[in-house]
C-alpha cells in the first residue's frame, strides 16, 4: 500500500492540525512530522516515506490524533455558524469554495478515504473487516453499554496494540 498505516495515521494528524487553522485556531504539528505526513492530495508527487523506522510509535500517533481531534472539536463547537458560508483559499477551492464545503470534505470524505486505507492494510495482515473489530478488536457486538458500546467495553483499548508496522 502506498499509504501505509503509520503514514495514514500521521497524515490524519496533520489534516486535523490544518483543520484547526481553517477554524481559526493555531496550526500545531510536531515540526519533525511536517515533511513526513503532509501531502496535498491527488497529484502531489511526494510519496510516504517507506522507511517505517522514521515514523513515531503507534501510541504517539494515536495520542496526537486524539489531541488534534479534541482541539478541532472545541473549535467547531464554538464556531459562529455564519462562517460556514465564508470563502476559503485552498487547492480545491473551485470544487469546495466555502468553509462549510471544506469542513464537510475533511470530516467525512478525507477521513473516510484514509480510514478505508487503514482498514485495507489491517485486513491485509489478517484482521477482520468489521468496523467493530477496527475500533475495539471484538468481532461480537458489545453489550456492556446501550448508550455507547465502547464506553465500558473490555476490548476498547485493543486497537492500540495493533502493530502498525506489521510485516
PDB file of C-alpha atoms in Angstrom:
ATOM      1  CA  UNK A   1       0.000   0.000   0.000  1.00  0.00           C
ATOM      2  CA  UNK A   2       1.345   3.422  -0.863  1.00  0.00           C
ATOM      3  CA  UNK A   3      -0.250   4.992   2.218  1.00  0.00           C
ATOM      4  CA  UNK A   4       0.872   2.511   4.855  1.00  0.00           C
ATOM      5  CA  UNK A   5      -0.780   2.624   8.306  1.00  0.00           C
ATOM      6  CA  UNK A   6       1.847   4.755  10.041  1.00  0.00           C
ATOM      7  CA  UNK A   7       1.698   7.364   7.310  1.00  0.00           C
ATOM      8  CA  UNK A   8      -2.101   7.264   7.249  1.00  0.00           C
ATOM      9  CA  UNK A   9      -2.460   7.945  10.978  1.00  0.00           C
ATOM     10  CA  UNK A  10       0.132  10.714  10.869  1.00  0.00           C
ATOM     11  CA  UNK A  11      -1.477  12.232   7.790  1.00  0.00           C
ATOM     12  CA  UNK A  12      -4.799  12.370   9.633  1.00  0.00           C
ATOM     13  CA  UNK A  13      -2.969  14.147  12.480  1.00  0.00           C
ATOM     14  CA  UNK A  14      -1.587  16.740  10.055  1.00  0.00           C
ATOM     15  CA  UNK A  15      -5.007  17.165   8.413  1.00  0.00           C
ATOM     16  CA  UNK A  16      -6.572  17.832  11.816  1.00  0.00           C
ATOM     17  CA  UNK A  17      -3.853  20.409  12.577  1.00  0.00           C
ATOM     18  CA  UNK A  18      -4.628  22.141   9.285  1.00  0.00           C
ATOM     19  CA  UNK A  19      -8.364  21.969  10.010  1.00  0.00           C
ATOM     20  CA  UNK A  20      -7.695  23.739  13.299  1.00  0.00           C
ATOM     21  CA  UNK A  21      -6.048  26.536  11.333  1.00  0.00           C
ATOM     22  CA  UNK A  22      -9.037  26.836   8.975  1.00  0.00           C
ATOM     23  CA  UNK A  23     -11.284  27.093  12.037  1.00  0.00           C
ATOM     24  CA  UNK A  24      -9.284  29.998  13.415  1.00  0.00           C
ATOM     25  CA  UNK A  25      -7.060  28.042  15.778  1.00  0.00           C
ATOM     26  CA  UNK A  26      -3.346  27.565  15.567  1.00  0.00           C
ATOM     27  CA  UNK A  27      -1.559  25.049  13.381  1.00  0.00           C
ATOM     28  CA  UNK A  28       0.195  22.767  15.843  1.00  0.00           C
ATOM     29  CA  UNK A  29       2.155  19.878  14.394  1.00  0.00           C
ATOM     30  CA  UNK A  30       5.428  18.453  15.600  1.00  0.00           C
ATOM     31  CA  UNK A  31       7.947  20.052  13.183  1.00  0.00           C
ATOM     32  CA  UNK A  32       9.647  16.683  12.658  1.00  0.00           C
ATOM     33  CA  UNK A  33       6.333  15.306  11.410  1.00  0.00           C
ATOM     34  CA  UNK A  34       5.678  18.093   8.902  1.00  0.00           C
ATOM     35  CA  UNK A  35       7.558  16.611   5.943  1.00  0.00           C
ATOM     36  CA  UNK A  36       6.749  13.067   6.967  1.00  0.00           C
ATOM     37  CA  UNK A  37       2.960  13.485   6.857  1.00  0.00           C
ATOM     38  CA  UNK A  38       1.976  16.484   4.726  1.00  0.00           C
ATOM     39  CA  UNK A  39       0.590  15.709   1.288  1.00  0.00           C
ATOM     40  CA  UNK A  40      -1.766  17.888  -0.701  1.00  0.00           C
ATOM     41  CA  UNK A  41      -3.843  15.112  -2.214  1.00  0.00           C
ATOM     42  CA  UNK A  42      -4.168  13.710  -5.720  1.00  0.00           C
ATOM     43  CA  UNK A  43      -1.322  14.765  -7.965  1.00  0.00           C
ATOM     44  CA  UNK A  44       1.092  15.533  -5.113  1.00  0.00           C
ATOM     45  CA  UNK A  45       4.391  13.989  -6.223  1.00  0.00           C
ATOM     46  CA  UNK A  46       5.517  13.352  -2.647  1.00  0.00           C
ATOM     47  CA  UNK A  47       5.087   9.775  -1.501  1.00  0.00           C
ATOM     48  CA  UNK A  48       5.047   8.420   2.049  1.00  0.00           C
ATOM     49  CA  UNK A  49       8.472   7.502   3.366  1.00  0.00           C
ATOM     50  CA  UNK A  50       8.820   3.721   3.080  1.00  0.00           C
ATOM     51  CA  UNK A  51      11.370   3.504   5.912  1.00  0.00           C
ATOM     52  CA  UNK A  52       8.993   2.888   8.810  1.00  0.00           C
ATOM     53  CA  UNK A  53      11.767   3.363  11.391  1.00  0.00           C
ATOM     54  CA  UNK A  54      11.405   7.109  10.735  1.00  0.00           C
ATOM     55  CA  UNK A  55       7.801   7.117  11.980  1.00  0.00           C
ATOM     56  CA  UNK A  56       6.612   7.734  15.530  1.00  0.00           C
ATOM     57  CA  UNK A  57       5.374   4.815  17.618  1.00  0.00           C
ATOM     58  CA  UNK A  58       1.719   3.735  17.367  1.00  0.00           C
ATOM     59  CA  UNK A  59       0.934   5.214  20.763  1.00  0.00           C
ATOM     60  CA  UNK A  60       2.382   8.617  19.809  1.00  0.00           C
ATOM     61  CA  UNK A  61       0.351   8.717  16.601  1.00  0.00           C
ATOM     62  CA  UNK A  62      -2.891   7.741  18.325  1.00  0.00           C
ATOM     63  CA  UNK A  63      -2.263  10.217  21.160  1.00  0.00           C
ATOM     64  CA  UNK A  64      -1.561  13.025  18.671  1.00  0.00           C
ATOM     65  CA  UNK A  65      -4.660  12.156  16.642  1.00  0.00           C
ATOM     66  CA  UNK A  66      -6.837  12.224  19.761  1.00  0.00           C
ATOM     67  CA  UNK A  67      -5.329  15.550  20.858  1.00  0.00           C
ATOM     68  CA  UNK A  68      -5.865  17.135  17.427  1.00  0.00           C
ATOM     69  CA  UNK A  69      -9.440  15.883  17.226  1.00  0.00           C
ATOM     70  CA  UNK A  70     -10.217  17.358  20.651  1.00  0.00           C
ATOM     71  CA  UNK A  71      -8.807  20.715  19.519  1.00  0.00           C
ATOM     72  CA  UNK A  72     -10.893  20.653  16.338  1.00  0.00           C
ATOM     73  CA  UNK A  73     -13.989  19.603  18.281  1.00  0.00           C
ATOM     74  CA  UNK A  74     -13.613  22.553  20.637  1.00  0.00           C
ATOM     75  CA  UNK A  75     -13.176  24.959  17.737  1.00  0.00           C
ATOM     76  CA  UNK A  76     -16.136  23.622  15.748  1.00  0.00           C
ATOM     77  CA  UNK A  77     -18.446  23.676  18.773  1.00  0.00           C
ATOM     78  CA  UNK A  78     -17.656  27.359  19.290  1.00  0.00           C
ATOM     79  CA  UNK A  79     -17.688  28.317  15.613  1.00  0.00           C
ATOM     80  CA  UNK A  80     -20.074  31.049  14.514  1.00  0.00           C
ATOM     81  CA  UNK A  81     -22.345  29.184  12.077  1.00  0.00           C
ATOM     82  CA  UNK A  82     -22.155  32.118   9.636  1.00  0.00           C
ATOM     83  CA  UNK A  83     -18.533  31.144   8.992  1.00  0.00           C
ATOM     84  CA  UNK A  84     -19.661  28.030   7.111  1.00  0.00           C
ATOM     85  CA  UNK A  85     -20.519  30.294   4.144  1.00  0.00           C
ATOM     86  CA  UNK A  86     -17.132  32.068   4.147  1.00  0.00           C
ATOM     87  CA  UNK A  87     -14.934  31.551   1.080  1.00  0.00           C
ATOM     88  CA  UNK A  88     -11.733  29.581   1.582  1.00  0.00           C
ATOM     89  CA  UNK A  89      -8.395  29.504  -0.159  1.00  0.00           C
ATOM     90  CA  UNK A  90      -7.060  26.052  -0.779  1.00  0.00           C
ATOM     91  CA  UNK A  91      -6.133  23.684  -3.565  1.00  0.00           C
ATOM     92  CA  UNK A  92      -9.679  22.531  -4.340  1.00  0.00           C
ATOM     93  CA  UNK A  93     -11.422  25.888  -3.959  1.00  0.00           C
ATOM     94  CA  UNK A  94     -13.169  25.596  -7.339  1.00  0.00           C
ATOM     95  CA  UNK A  95     -14.904  22.412  -6.170  1.00  0.00           C
ATOM     96  CA  UNK A  96     -15.363  23.297  -2.498  1.00  0.00           C
ATOM     97  CA  UNK A  97     -15.352  27.080  -2.193  1.00  0.00           C
ATOM     98  CA  UNK A  98     -16.709  27.635   1.325  1.00  0.00           C
ATOM     99  CA  UNK A  99     -15.502  26.753   4.792  1.00  0.00           C
ATOM    100  CA  UNK A 100     -18.567  24.519   5.135  1.00  0.00           C
ATOM    101  CA  UNK A 101     -17.583  22.639   1.958  1.00  0.00           C
ATOM    102  CA  UNK A 102     -14.014  22.261   3.184  1.00  0.00           C
ATOM    103  CA  UNK A 103     -15.102  21.007   6.605  1.00  0.00           C
ATOM    104  CA  UNK A 104     -17.524  18.513   5.099  1.00  0.00           C
ATOM    105  CA  UNK A 105     -14.711  17.182   2.916  1.00  0.00           C
ATOM    106  CA  UNK A 106     -12.217  16.976   5.784  1.00  0.00           C
ATOM    107  CA  UNK A 107     -14.620  15.465   8.322  1.00  0.00           C
ATOM    108  CA  UNK A 108     -16.252  12.929   6.042  1.00  0.00           C
ATOM    109  CA  UNK A 109     -14.600  12.321   2.688  1.00  0.00           C
ATOM    110  CA  UNK A 110     -10.928  12.787   3.599  1.00  0.00           C
ATOM    111  CA  UNK A 111     -11.177  10.901   6.879  1.00  0.00           C
ATOM    112  CA  UNK A 112     -13.192   8.080   5.272  1.00  0.00           C
ATOM    113  CA  UNK A 113     -10.703   7.645   2.434  1.00  0.00           C
ATOM    114  CA  UNK A 114      -7.807   7.254   4.822  1.00  0.00           C
ATOM    115  CA  UNK A 115      -9.669   5.116   7.355  1.00  0.00           C
ATOM    116  CA  UNK A 116     -10.582   2.775   4.490  1.00  0.00           C
ATOM    117  CA  UNK A 117      -6.891   2.616   3.533  1.00  0.00           C
ATOM    118  CA  UNK A 118      -6.031   1.775   7.114  1.00  0.00           C
ATOM    119  CA  UNK A 119      -8.776  -0.833   7.203  1.00  0.00           C
ATOM    120  CA  UNK A 120      -7.477  -2.412   3.983  1.00  0.00           C
ATOM    121  CA  UNK A 121      -3.969  -2.604   5.440  1.00  0.00           C
ATOM    122  CA  UNK A 122      -5.276  -4.203   8.613  1.00  0.00           C
ATOM    123  CA  UNK A 123      -7.331  -6.722   6.631  1.00  0.00           C
ATOM    124  CA  UNK A 124      -4.208  -7.495   4.585  1.00  0.00           C
ATOM    125  CA  UNK A 125      -2.425  -8.603   7.773  1.00  0.00           C
ATOM    126  CA  UNK A 126      -5.347 -10.732   8.915  1.00  0.00           C
ATOM    127  CA  UNK A 127      -7.729  -8.509  10.855  1.00  0.00           C
ATOM    128  CA  UNK A 128     -11.470  -8.704  10.255  1.00  0.00           C
ATOM    129  CA  UNK A 129     -13.129  -6.112   8.027  1.00  0.00           C
ATOM    130  CA  UNK A 130     -15.766  -5.392  10.669  1.00  0.00           C
ATOM    131  CA  UNK A 131     -15.887  -1.798  11.908  1.00  0.00           C
ATOM    132  CA  UNK A 132     -16.327  -3.205  15.397  1.00  0.00           C
ATOM    133  CA  UNK A 133     -13.068  -5.081  15.001  1.00  0.00           C
ATOM    134  CA  UNK A 134     -11.330  -1.958  13.714  1.00  0.00           C
ATOM    135  CA  UNK A 135     -12.492   0.151  16.625  1.00  0.00           C
ATOM    136  CA  UNK A 136     -12.256  -2.216  19.554  1.00  0.00           C
ATOM    137  CA  UNK A 137     -10.882  -5.579  18.477  1.00  0.00           C
ATOM    138  CA  UNK A 138     -14.073  -7.537  19.067  1.00  0.00           C
ATOM    139  CA  UNK A 139     -15.980  -9.367  16.361  1.00  0.00           C
ATOM    140  CA  UNK A 140     -19.043  -9.558  18.587  1.00  0.00           C
ATOM    141  CA  UNK A 141     -21.451  -6.653  19.177  1.00  0.00           C
ATOM    142  CA  UNK A 142     -20.701  -5.085  22.522  1.00  0.00           C
ATOM    143  CA  UNK A 143     -23.472  -5.245  25.113  1.00  0.00           C
ATOM    144  CA  UNK A 144     -21.734  -3.525  28.012  1.00  0.00           C
ATOM    145  CA  UNK A 145     -23.467  -0.191  27.454  1.00  0.00           C
ATOM    146  CA  UNK A 146     -26.576   0.599  25.442  1.00  0.00           C
ATOM    147  CA  UNK A 147     -25.809   4.317  25.017  1.00  0.00           C
ATOM    148  CA  UNK A 148     -22.178   3.982  23.992  1.00  0.00           C
ATOM    149  CA  UNK A 149     -20.993   0.452  23.228  1.00  0.00           C
ATOM    150  CA  UNK A 150     -17.312   1.451  23.504  1.00  0.00           C
ATOM    151  CA  UNK A 151     -17.638   3.283  26.807  1.00  0.00           C
ATOM    152  CA  UNK A 152     -17.412   0.260  29.091  1.00  0.00           C
ATOM    153  CA  UNK A 153     -16.145  -2.332  26.661  1.00  0.00           C
ATOM    154  CA  UNK A 154     -13.345  -4.518  27.953  1.00  0.00           C
ATOM    155  CA  UNK A 155     -11.960  -4.573  24.404  1.00  0.00           C
ATOM    156  CA  UNK A 156     -11.979  -0.792  23.872  1.00  0.00           C
ATOM    157  CA  UNK A 157      -8.215  -0.396  24.093  1.00  0.00           C
ATOM    158  CA  UNK A 158      -7.328  -3.319  21.833  1.00  0.00           C
ATOM    159  CA  UNK A 159      -6.797  -1.127  18.790  1.00  0.00           C
ATOM    160  CA  UNK A 160      -3.810   0.495  20.467  1.00  0.00           C
ATOM    161  CA  UNK A 161      -1.978  -2.818  20.367  1.00  0.00           C
ATOM    162  CA  UNK A 162      -2.451  -3.432  16.642  1.00  0.00           C
ATOM    163  CA  UNK A 163       1.008  -3.489  15.030  1.00  0.00           C
ATOM    164  CA  UNK A 164       1.192  -0.512  12.664  1.00  0.00           C
ATOM    165  CA  UNK A 165       4.421  -1.759  11.111  1.00  0.00           C
ATOM    166  CA  UNK A 166       3.389  -5.352  10.618  1.00  0.00           C
ATOM    167  CA  UNK A 167       5.314  -7.379   8.031  1.00  0.00           C
TER     168      UNK A 167
END
